[in-house]
């Protein structure tokens, strides 16, 4: 995830852009750049934060009323000056910034290389500038060249581009956020409303696939064929705090909703690092902590059941004491932050024992990337709330892509849309939260692939609501925990219609008979009939149920926390990344 911005008007563009980049920094903060057009295009960019780079390179000394800017969260290529945006074509006359992932960048780049284009960066972005250049060399106008280029791109993108000789900005969006702001004798575009909220409150909502051209006095929106289309501007009345959180009261709720978009980004992640390793090794150990450990349990299940591997999943802090990796072991370490000390120590220990280490992380150049042999990035963008939500779904998405991309029976592309449908039950889930927020103990039950999700649901609830919550495999109840069930104790039963559902029905009846208040997350009619309340999920290939079971549990935890007047973004005693052992 990156932050991008464009301005055309009468103000000094470098001032508007530098200020906007500061407001967009929550979207990425590894390198920053600006391009201003004042007869020629001037680019300044470097690794660092907006404050550091804009001060060192004196952004605001640049004269001109037309410009673009970018704050980067690296996906393709390390954070460094060459990979920082804006990027340009061979001539420096086509300059642009981009947010998203161009999935077909390898064939497109080689097509351009064969035509003589030379690249300065490792990014997937730069080829967009060269394509526009190529079409213009072929005799097309800048506008048609832009449209033709966008037509060629697969993946997600928001693009903001300057072309020398044009006093306008070309923009396009698909599966990546981009807003168009309309001021008096000035126009803006940005990844998010807060970037320009102090200049205008009038916005044109751009739909996926829209292309637009903005100039000082005017804007025109086109479909991807270049036909003009009408988009009606809206007025927005947000406070600056609301704006920072995209209109949501907390980052956690924003991040829950952002999952629809970021799963798409995660499904586009480069997982090639896992291919050879998974073929080469049969003994696999997984190490992780907290939410990432729950993702590792899903990975363990899938590797064992579908790939015939021998897999152990071990809590990172326990790993050096209970585990004996060798040179024949593949260790997969999962850490959203890449900074969790327990996980990094476990990786160091595994390496000392001669094991090969693959790390899954969200943060480019985090500590784990320096100790592991191979890295896969989650592409989930920065997560601000202490409670992990979107990064858990992104971990699942990357895991599924590692194991099942190319499997015709498993359609991963439907996941973002399905999550959207679960989010539509938010009001209902809020009402369920109201019924359990005054309880002291809450239990979660699951079996098979649903058990790690039950564990994740319990962790989320205890972390931000301070209610004691435990997850059990359904069959384990009768071996002890059943004695904790008494009248009115909420039990959240994860019972998708899969191989576990008849047994889960039995577990449900067991707790119901002892007075439990049963909340089922299910699509099985018999379970629905038995439960006191049901949160419905759609019918899917059973292997995909973890994605849809997770979302109601995140919303439930969030709304219980709100009912209890707790700030879910900053639960007591906890930190976002735990850098001590
Ligand atoms: O950054 P990591 O994935 O290594 O973090 C691991 C845990 O600290 C983390 O998942 C923690 O449990 C979350 N706060 C859960 O919401």
XYZ file of C-alpha atoms and ligand atoms in Angstrom:
597
model
C 0.000 0.000 0.000
C 1.342 3.430 -0.897
C 0.021 6.978 -0.718
C -0.269 8.989 -3.931
C -1.380 12.549 -4.662
C -1.691 14.928 -7.608
C -2.431 18.658 -7.771
C -3.209 21.179 -10.515
C -4.349 24.731 -9.738
C -3.024 28.145 -8.755
C -1.287 27.249 -5.490
C 2.315 26.156 -5.216
C 1.974 22.464 -6.047
C 4.983 21.435 -3.948
C 3.341 22.856 -0.782
C 0.023 21.084 -1.399
C 1.759 17.795 -2.245
C 4.234 17.798 0.665
C 1.443 18.501 3.134
C -0.767 15.817 1.531
C 2.043 13.253 1.667
C 2.387 13.833 5.405
C -1.289 12.960 5.800
C -0.883 9.878 3.635
C 2.154 8.571 5.452
C 0.110 5.988 7.382
C -0.160 4.183 4.015
C 3.586 3.711 3.663
C 6.765 5.288 4.875
C 9.875 3.762 3.348
C 10.620 6.287 0.586
C 9.127 9.477 -0.772
C 9.140 11.444 -4.003
C 7.663 14.417 -5.843
C 7.545 15.590 -9.479
C 6.683 19.174 -10.398
C 5.997 20.446 -13.917
C 6.982 24.018 -14.683
C 7.958 23.875 -18.340
C 10.103 20.804 -17.612
C 9.449 17.994 -15.141
C 11.613 17.984 -11.987
C 11.790 14.865 -9.838
C 13.129 14.638 -6.281
C 13.002 11.353 -4.368
C 14.844 9.386 -1.712
C 14.554 6.656 0.900
C 13.115 7.906 4.215
C 10.016 9.452 5.769
C 8.133 12.397 4.275
C 9.587 14.760 6.870
C 13.158 13.579 6.297
C 13.064 13.486 2.501
C 11.025 16.628 1.885
C 13.332 18.610 4.195
C 16.594 17.181 2.871
C 15.614 17.610 -0.786
C 13.763 20.903 -0.216
C 10.554 19.871 -1.962
C 8.882 23.176 -1.243
C 11.599 25.088 -3.145
C 10.191 23.676 -6.372
C 8.136 26.240 -8.318
C 5.101 25.215 -10.327
C 1.364 24.635 -10.103
C 1.141 21.091 -11.376
C 2.654 18.064 -9.656
C 2.417 14.551 -8.212
C 3.795 12.840 -5.109
C 4.184 9.419 -3.540
C 4.977 7.827 -0.197
C 5.956 4.204 -0.658
C 5.310 0.900 1.075
C 7.615 -1.391 -0.878
C 6.182 -4.421 -2.684
C 8.375 -4.883 -5.770
C 11.973 -4.021 -4.946
C 13.716 -2.842 -1.795
C 13.108 0.610 -0.348
C 15.812 2.776 -1.981
C 16.107 5.879 -4.140
C 15.924 4.012 -7.471
C 12.728 2.220 -6.499
C 11.120 5.344 -4.987
C 8.389 6.990 -7.075
C 7.856 9.005 -9.282
C 9.163 6.827 -12.121
C 9.747 7.981 -15.665
C 10.141 6.712 -19.224
C 13.400 6.748 -21.224
C 13.066 10.469 -21.994
C 11.942 11.727 -18.569
C 8.879 13.264 -20.222
C 6.345 10.751 -18.930
C 6.389 10.645 -15.135
C 4.068 8.810 -12.799
C 3.266 7.419 -9.377
C 1.400 4.186 -8.751
C -0.178 2.240 -5.916
C -0.988 -1.448 -6.392
C 0.553 -4.508 -7.978
C 0.910 -5.086 -11.739
C 0.543 -8.854 -11.973
C 1.707 -9.200 -15.587
C 4.745 -6.974 -15.180
C 7.293 -9.626 -16.194
C 5.956 -10.200 -19.745
C 5.170 -6.498 -20.198
C 8.651 -5.465 -19.100
C 10.333 -7.929 -21.432
C 8.136 -6.728 -24.312
C 9.375 -3.197 -23.674
C 12.998 -4.272 -23.252
C 12.855 -5.939 -26.652
C 11.768 -2.571 -28.070
C 14.847 -0.941 -26.530
C 13.424 0.556 -23.336
C 15.889 0.726 -20.467
C 14.734 0.481 -16.853
C 16.141 2.283 -13.823
C 14.292 0.432 -11.046
C 13.096 -3.003 -9.937
C 9.510 -1.791 -9.604
C 6.460 -2.947 -11.516
C 5.496 0.744 -11.834
C 8.183 1.958 -14.198
C 6.914 -0.068 -17.144
C 3.697 1.998 -17.152
C 5.681 5.144 -18.036
C 7.594 3.281 -20.759
C 4.367 1.923 -22.242
C 2.887 5.407 -22.499
C 6.149 6.542 -24.136
C 6.018 3.606 -26.569
C 2.450 4.378 -27.676
C 3.348 8.056 -28.084
C 6.391 7.027 -30.191
C 3.933 5.000 -32.280
C 2.099 8.258 -33.025
C -0.808 8.129 -30.562
C -1.862 11.171 -28.533
C -0.904 11.292 -24.831
C -4.540 10.596 -23.833
C -4.944 7.557 -26.104
C -1.471 6.336 -25.107
C -2.539 6.475 -21.459
C -5.778 4.576 -22.169
C -3.994 1.923 -24.244
C -1.416 1.446 -21.516
C -4.010 1.015 -18.790
C -5.787 -1.541 -20.998
C -2.634 -3.695 -20.939
C -2.320 -3.840 -17.143
C -3.497 -6.780 -15.043
C -3.710 -6.486 -11.275
C -4.487 -3.517 -9.099
C -3.509 0.071 -9.700
C -4.143 3.667 -9.040
C -1.978 5.729 -11.375
C -1.334 9.464 -11.447
C 0.727 10.702 -14.384
C 2.270 13.886 -15.792
C 3.246 14.172 -19.446
C 5.541 17.005 -20.564
C 3.703 19.582 -22.689
C 0.332 18.817 -21.039
C -1.062 21.056 -18.290
C -3.167 18.212 -16.952
C -2.911 15.029 -14.897
C -3.935 11.595 -16.186
C -5.323 9.218 -13.585
C -6.725 5.674 -13.499
C -7.947 3.311 -10.800
C -8.752 -0.362 -10.540
C -8.941 -2.283 -7.269
C -6.861 0.385 -5.590
C -8.137 3.554 -3.925
C -8.054 6.923 -5.659
C -10.280 9.934 -5.034
C -10.748 13.027 -7.182
C -11.164 16.311 -5.284
C -12.781 19.356 -6.888
C -11.763 22.820 -5.652
C -12.261 26.339 -6.946
C -9.840 26.656 -9.874
C -7.948 23.632 -8.642
C -8.241 19.851 -8.776
C -6.743 17.115 -6.640
C -6.389 13.388 -6.703
C -5.157 11.232 -3.835
C -5.248 7.762 -2.333
C -7.468 8.968 0.438
C -9.655 11.940 1.349
C -7.578 13.172 4.343
C -4.719 14.128 2.029
C -6.688 17.047 0.557
C -9.516 17.586 3.041
C -8.169 20.974 4.102
C -8.505 22.195 0.476
C -11.877 20.814 -0.557
C -14.846 18.852 0.702
C -16.179 18.063 -2.798
C -15.205 14.701 -4.199
C -15.973 12.715 -7.315
C -16.282 9.031 -6.428
C -14.289 7.101 -9.030
C -15.387 3.537 -9.765
C -13.063 0.611 -10.423
C -11.812 0.885 -14.008
C -12.378 4.649 -14.287
C -9.884 6.877 -16.051
C -9.893 10.667 -15.613
C -8.103 13.730 -16.879
C -7.921 16.687 -14.526
C -6.860 20.255 -15.234
C -7.056 23.505 -13.248
C -10.650 24.274 -14.242
C -12.081 20.943 -15.216
C -12.171 17.190 -14.906
C -13.494 14.511 -17.265
C -14.078 10.865 -16.373
C -13.895 8.054 -18.949
C -14.553 4.337 -18.988
C -11.674 2.059 -19.934
C -12.603 2.344 -23.639
C -12.184 6.111 -23.469
C -15.929 6.911 -23.571
C -16.850 9.894 -21.438
C -18.978 8.986 -18.383
C -20.793 10.948 -15.728
C -19.816 10.706 -12.072
C -21.741 12.910 -9.660
C -19.660 14.826 -7.079
C -20.496 14.416 -3.398
C -19.927 16.710 -0.424
C -18.175 15.215 2.561
C -18.242 16.502 6.103
C -15.533 14.782 8.089
C -13.482 15.932 11.039
C -9.732 15.553 10.552
C -9.609 12.604 13.001
C -12.399 10.824 11.159
C -10.601 11.531 7.923
C -7.356 9.937 9.103
C -9.257 6.752 9.748
C -11.064 6.960 6.432
C -14.333 7.876 8.159
C -14.196 4.927 10.574
C -14.121 5.561 14.324
C -11.149 3.219 14.832
C -8.304 1.843 12.768
C -9.427 -1.668 13.711
C -12.804 -1.223 12.018
C -11.163 0.401 9.016
C -8.700 -2.472 8.768
C -11.512 -5.036 9.019
C -13.240 -3.345 6.090
C -9.967 -2.875 4.194
C -9.646 -6.663 3.981
C -11.763 -6.757 0.859
C -9.098 -4.754 -0.932
C -5.975 -6.170 0.688
C -6.855 -9.802 0.177
C -6.867 -8.934 -3.469
C -3.347 -7.484 -3.078
C -2.200 -10.507 -1.089
C -3.511 -12.890 -3.717
C -1.277 -11.023 -6.154
C 1.771 -11.483 -3.885
C 4.901 -13.033 -5.334
C 5.017 -16.496 -3.717
C 7.632 -17.930 -6.052
C 10.121 -18.203 -3.175
C 8.049 -21.074 -1.753
C 7.841 -23.221 -4.893
C 11.233 -24.981 -4.836
C 11.347 -25.130 -1.061
C 8.015 -26.923 -0.780
C 9.098 -29.397 -3.445
C 12.469 -29.955 -1.810
C 11.497 -30.456 1.839
C 9.144 -32.995 3.396
C 9.823 -32.061 7.008
C 8.449 -28.658 7.780
C 8.317 -26.673 11.013
C 6.204 -23.550 11.376
C 7.040 -20.869 13.940
C 4.993 -17.830 14.875
C 3.304 -16.012 17.759
C -0.254 -14.859 18.511
C -2.423 -14.361 15.464
C 0.398 -15.427 13.154
C 0.558 -18.731 15.057
C -3.119 -19.290 14.232
C -2.349 -18.685 10.555
C 0.450 -21.246 10.897
C -2.053 -23.822 12.191
C -4.111 -23.363 9.034
C -0.948 -23.802 6.975
C -0.074 -26.943 8.936
C -3.481 -28.490 8.244
C -3.289 -27.706 4.536
C 0.317 -28.890 4.092
C -0.459 -32.172 5.807
C -3.796 -32.881 4.210
C -3.184 -31.673 0.668
C 0.581 -31.847 0.189
C 1.428 -34.931 2.260
C 4.067 -33.142 4.342
C 5.095 -33.837 7.915
C 4.491 -30.576 9.733
C 4.823 -29.222 13.242
C 3.605 -25.790 14.260
C 5.379 -24.354 17.266
C 4.859 -21.178 19.274
C 7.969 -19.102 18.588
C 8.960 -18.547 22.219
C 8.867 -22.318 22.836
C 10.693 -23.266 19.678
C 14.317 -23.322 20.939
C 13.273 -25.538 23.867
C 11.115 -28.111 22.142
C 12.314 -28.361 18.610
C 15.277 -30.031 16.887
C 15.548 -28.834 13.289
C 18.253 -30.209 10.997
C 19.575 -29.363 7.542
C 16.669 -31.415 6.181
C 14.095 -29.155 7.815
C 12.286 -26.283 6.165
C 11.204 -23.701 8.747
C 8.438 -21.311 7.744
C 8.324 -18.308 10.076
C 5.217 -16.128 9.999
C 5.303 -12.607 11.427
C 3.187 -9.661 10.326
C 5.622 -7.096 11.695
C 8.771 -9.074 11.006
C 10.003 -7.682 14.329
C 8.632 -10.132 16.917
C 11.681 -11.020 19.015
C 10.450 -14.550 19.831
C 10.035 -15.369 16.145
C 13.356 -13.844 15.132
C 15.142 -15.785 17.871
C 13.442 -18.969 16.673
C 14.661 -18.270 13.136
C 18.224 -17.700 14.363
C 18.099 -20.966 16.284
C 16.768 -22.833 13.235
C 19.579 -21.413 11.096
C 22.203 -22.410 13.662
C 20.815 -25.947 13.422
C 21.289 -25.840 9.658
C 17.631 -25.486 8.644
C 16.441 -23.459 5.661
C 14.089 -20.590 6.606
C 11.276 -19.047 4.591
C 9.615 -16.005 6.208
C 6.153 -14.605 5.539
C 5.967 -10.980 6.628
C 4.175 -7.748 5.858
C 7.010 -5.305 6.422
C 9.671 -4.882 3.792
C 13.194 -4.901 5.206
C 11.948 -5.797 8.689
C 14.384 -7.687 10.920
C 13.095 -11.101 9.884
C 13.966 -10.423 6.255
C 17.613 -10.138 7.272
C 17.791 -13.500 9.019
C 15.586 -15.694 6.803
C 16.820 -17.299 3.564
C 13.732 -16.461 1.498
C 10.919 -13.962 1.980
C 7.309 -13.692 0.899
C 5.536 -10.394 1.501
C 1.880 -10.199 2.500
C 1.083 -6.945 0.643
C -1.433 -5.992 3.342
C -0.270 -2.392 3.816
C 0.568 -1.012 7.273
C -1.667 -2.266 10.083
C -2.106 0.342 12.812
C -4.498 -1.276 15.281
C -2.824 -3.522 17.863
C -5.317 -6.280 17.080
C -4.268 -8.015 13.876
C -7.182 -8.319 11.440
C -6.377 -7.630 7.807
C -2.909 -9.118 8.143
C -4.392 -12.416 9.388
C -6.595 -12.626 6.290
C -3.619 -11.641 4.155
C -1.520 -14.386 5.767
C -4.260 -16.856 4.857
C -4.464 -15.472 1.320
C -0.713 -15.840 0.784
C -0.717 -19.340 2.306
C -3.545 -20.423 -0.006
C -1.799 -18.883 -2.974
C 1.422 -20.724 -2.079
C -0.406 -24.039 -1.988
C -3.259 -23.771 -4.454
C -2.540 -21.200 -7.154
C -3.223 -22.939 -10.416
C -5.601 -25.470 -8.794
C -8.745 -25.248 -10.931
C -10.969 -26.567 -8.110
C -10.080 -23.766 -5.709
C -11.203 -20.346 -6.847
C -9.270 -17.905 -4.676
C -10.406 -14.894 -6.675
C -13.905 -15.074 -5.163
C -12.645 -14.438 -1.610
C -12.707 -10.596 -1.546
C -16.281 -10.564 -2.848
C -17.400 -13.154 -0.301
C -15.861 -11.163 2.521
C -17.809 -8.155 1.300
C -21.059 -10.125 1.749
C -20.117 -11.074 5.335
C -19.370 -7.431 6.116
C -22.946 -6.639 5.129
C -24.052 -8.401 8.331
C -22.169 -5.883 10.455
C -25.271 -4.377 12.109
C -26.561 -7.810 13.065
C -23.169 -8.811 14.492
C -23.140 -5.571 16.465
C -26.482 -6.606 18.018
C -25.035 -10.025 18.896
C -22.077 -8.284 20.569
C -24.507 -6.323 22.726
C -25.867 -9.593 24.117
C -22.517 -10.945 25.276
C -20.542 -7.870 26.288
C -21.350 -8.188 30.006
C -20.242 -11.845 30.249
C -17.173 -12.962 32.196
C -16.310 -16.078 30.187
C -16.918 -16.908 26.549
C -16.004 -20.152 24.809
C -15.263 -20.832 21.156
C -15.587 -24.255 19.566
C -14.272 -25.507 16.229
C -12.961 -28.681 14.657
C -10.515 -29.366 11.840
C -9.747 -26.273 9.831
C -12.169 -24.217 11.952
C -10.304 -24.815 15.220
C -7.426 -22.371 14.513
C -10.079 -19.803 13.582
C -11.861 -20.428 16.896
C -8.504 -19.787 18.602
C -8.094 -16.567 16.647
C -11.652 -15.496 17.602
C -10.909 -16.106 21.287
C -7.591 -14.215 21.108
C -9.237 -11.242 19.390
C -12.001 -11.089 21.992
C -9.761 -11.354 25.061
C -7.228 -8.929 23.627
C -9.610 -6.001 23.119
C -12.570 -6.710 25.422
C -10.728 -8.133 28.474
C -13.286 -10.954 28.659
C -11.838 -14.358 29.450
C -12.179 -16.357 26.234
C -10.975 -19.864 25.393
C -11.149 -21.974 22.267
C -11.498 -25.752 22.315
C -11.770 -28.410 19.669
C -15.442 -29.501 19.941
C -14.544 -33.068 20.941
C -12.348 -31.953 23.837
C -15.190 -30.503 25.911
C -16.143 -33.742 27.588
C -12.546 -34.165 28.757
C -12.801 -31.267 31.183
C -13.975 -27.872 29.903
C -17.632 -28.949 29.936
C -17.640 -28.368 33.705
C -17.251 -24.629 33.003
C -20.534 -24.449 31.117
C -23.457 -23.139 33.137
C -26.614 -21.151 32.494
C -26.135 -18.251 30.080
C -22.434 -18.822 29.280
C -21.967 -17.832 25.614
C -20.459 -20.521 23.404
C -19.541 -19.506 19.866
C -19.724 -22.529 17.631
C -17.906 -22.472 14.277
C -19.831 -24.982 12.225
C -19.515 -24.584 8.467
C -21.170 -27.262 6.402
C -18.132 -29.521 6.014
C -16.851 -32.867 7.263
C -16.988 -31.593 10.870
C -20.608 -30.406 10.958
C -22.334 -33.539 12.291
C -19.812 -33.751 15.139
C -20.174 -30.028 15.778
C -23.923 -30.521 16.079
C -23.164 -33.008 18.851
C -20.850 -30.538 20.626
C -23.478 -27.821 20.294
C -26.137 -30.013 21.905
C -23.701 -30.945 24.682
C -23.235 -27.305 25.732
C -26.830 -26.296 25.086
C -28.112 -29.012 27.418
C -25.869 -27.540 30.143
C -27.421 -24.076 29.709
C -24.998 -22.447 27.257
C -26.184 -19.564 25.086
C -25.163 -20.808 21.650
C -24.085 -18.457 18.868
C -23.371 -20.409 15.690
C -21.453 -19.216 12.656
C -22.795 -21.603 10.109
C -24.498 -22.420 6.850
C -25.847 -25.759 8.083
C -29.655 -25.710 8.584
C -29.606 -28.221 11.454
C -27.059 -26.193 13.389
C -29.024 -23.007 12.705
C -32.136 -24.659 14.135
C -30.377 -25.697 17.342
C -28.446 -22.461 17.984
C -29.930 -19.511 19.889
C -28.477 -17.128 17.290
C -26.899 -17.802 13.898
C -24.550 -15.675 11.879
C -24.834 -16.948 8.336
C -22.018 -17.701 5.957
C -22.316 -18.669 2.277
C -21.770 -22.182 0.888
C -18.246 -22.545 -0.467
C -15.567 -25.062 -1.223
C -14.995 -26.150 2.436
C -11.311 -25.389 2.196
C -12.147 -21.662 1.956
C -14.259 -21.451 5.133
C -11.446 -19.975 7.297
C -11.751 -16.696 5.372
C -15.469 -16.301 6.052
C -15.455 -17.566 9.641
C -12.804 -15.014 10.592
C -14.694 -11.844 9.686
C -17.710 -12.216 12.032
C -15.322 -13.003 14.902
C -13.325 -9.834 14.243
C -16.502 -7.730 14.136
C -17.851 -9.405 17.256
C -14.661 -8.650 19.214
C -14.645 -5.081 17.915
C -18.248 -4.357 18.928
C -17.898 -6.011 22.345
C -14.893 -3.762 22.945
C -16.931 -0.687 21.893
C -19.838 -1.701 24.191
C -17.341 -1.885 27.049
C -15.941 1.530 26.183
C -12.478 0.169 25.487
C -10.312 1.656 22.732
C -9.814 -1.399 20.507
C -6.842 0.203 18.773
C -4.902 0.472 22.039
C -5.749 -2.371 24.426
C -4.082 -2.203 27.825
C -0.674 -3.831 28.368
C -0.165 -4.667 24.677
C 2.039 -3.329 21.889
C 1.710 -3.732 18.157
C 5.045 -5.415 17.786
C 6.679 -7.248 20.637
C 10.381 -6.698 20.214
C 11.461 -8.222 23.526
C 11.636 -11.911 24.389
O 3.999 -9.252 14.086
P 3.693 -10.677 14.441
O 2.761 -11.332 13.509
O 4.935 -11.485 14.664
O 2.976 -10.561 15.854
C 2.649 -11.688 16.591
C 1.710 -11.346 17.715
O 2.327 -10.464 18.625
C 0.415 -10.706 17.213
O -0.219 -11.517 16.278
C -0.556 -10.445 18.363
O -0.995 -11.652 18.884
C -1.707 -9.578 17.864
N -1.829 -8.416 18.679
C -3.008 -10.292 17.821
O -4.060 -9.467 17.445
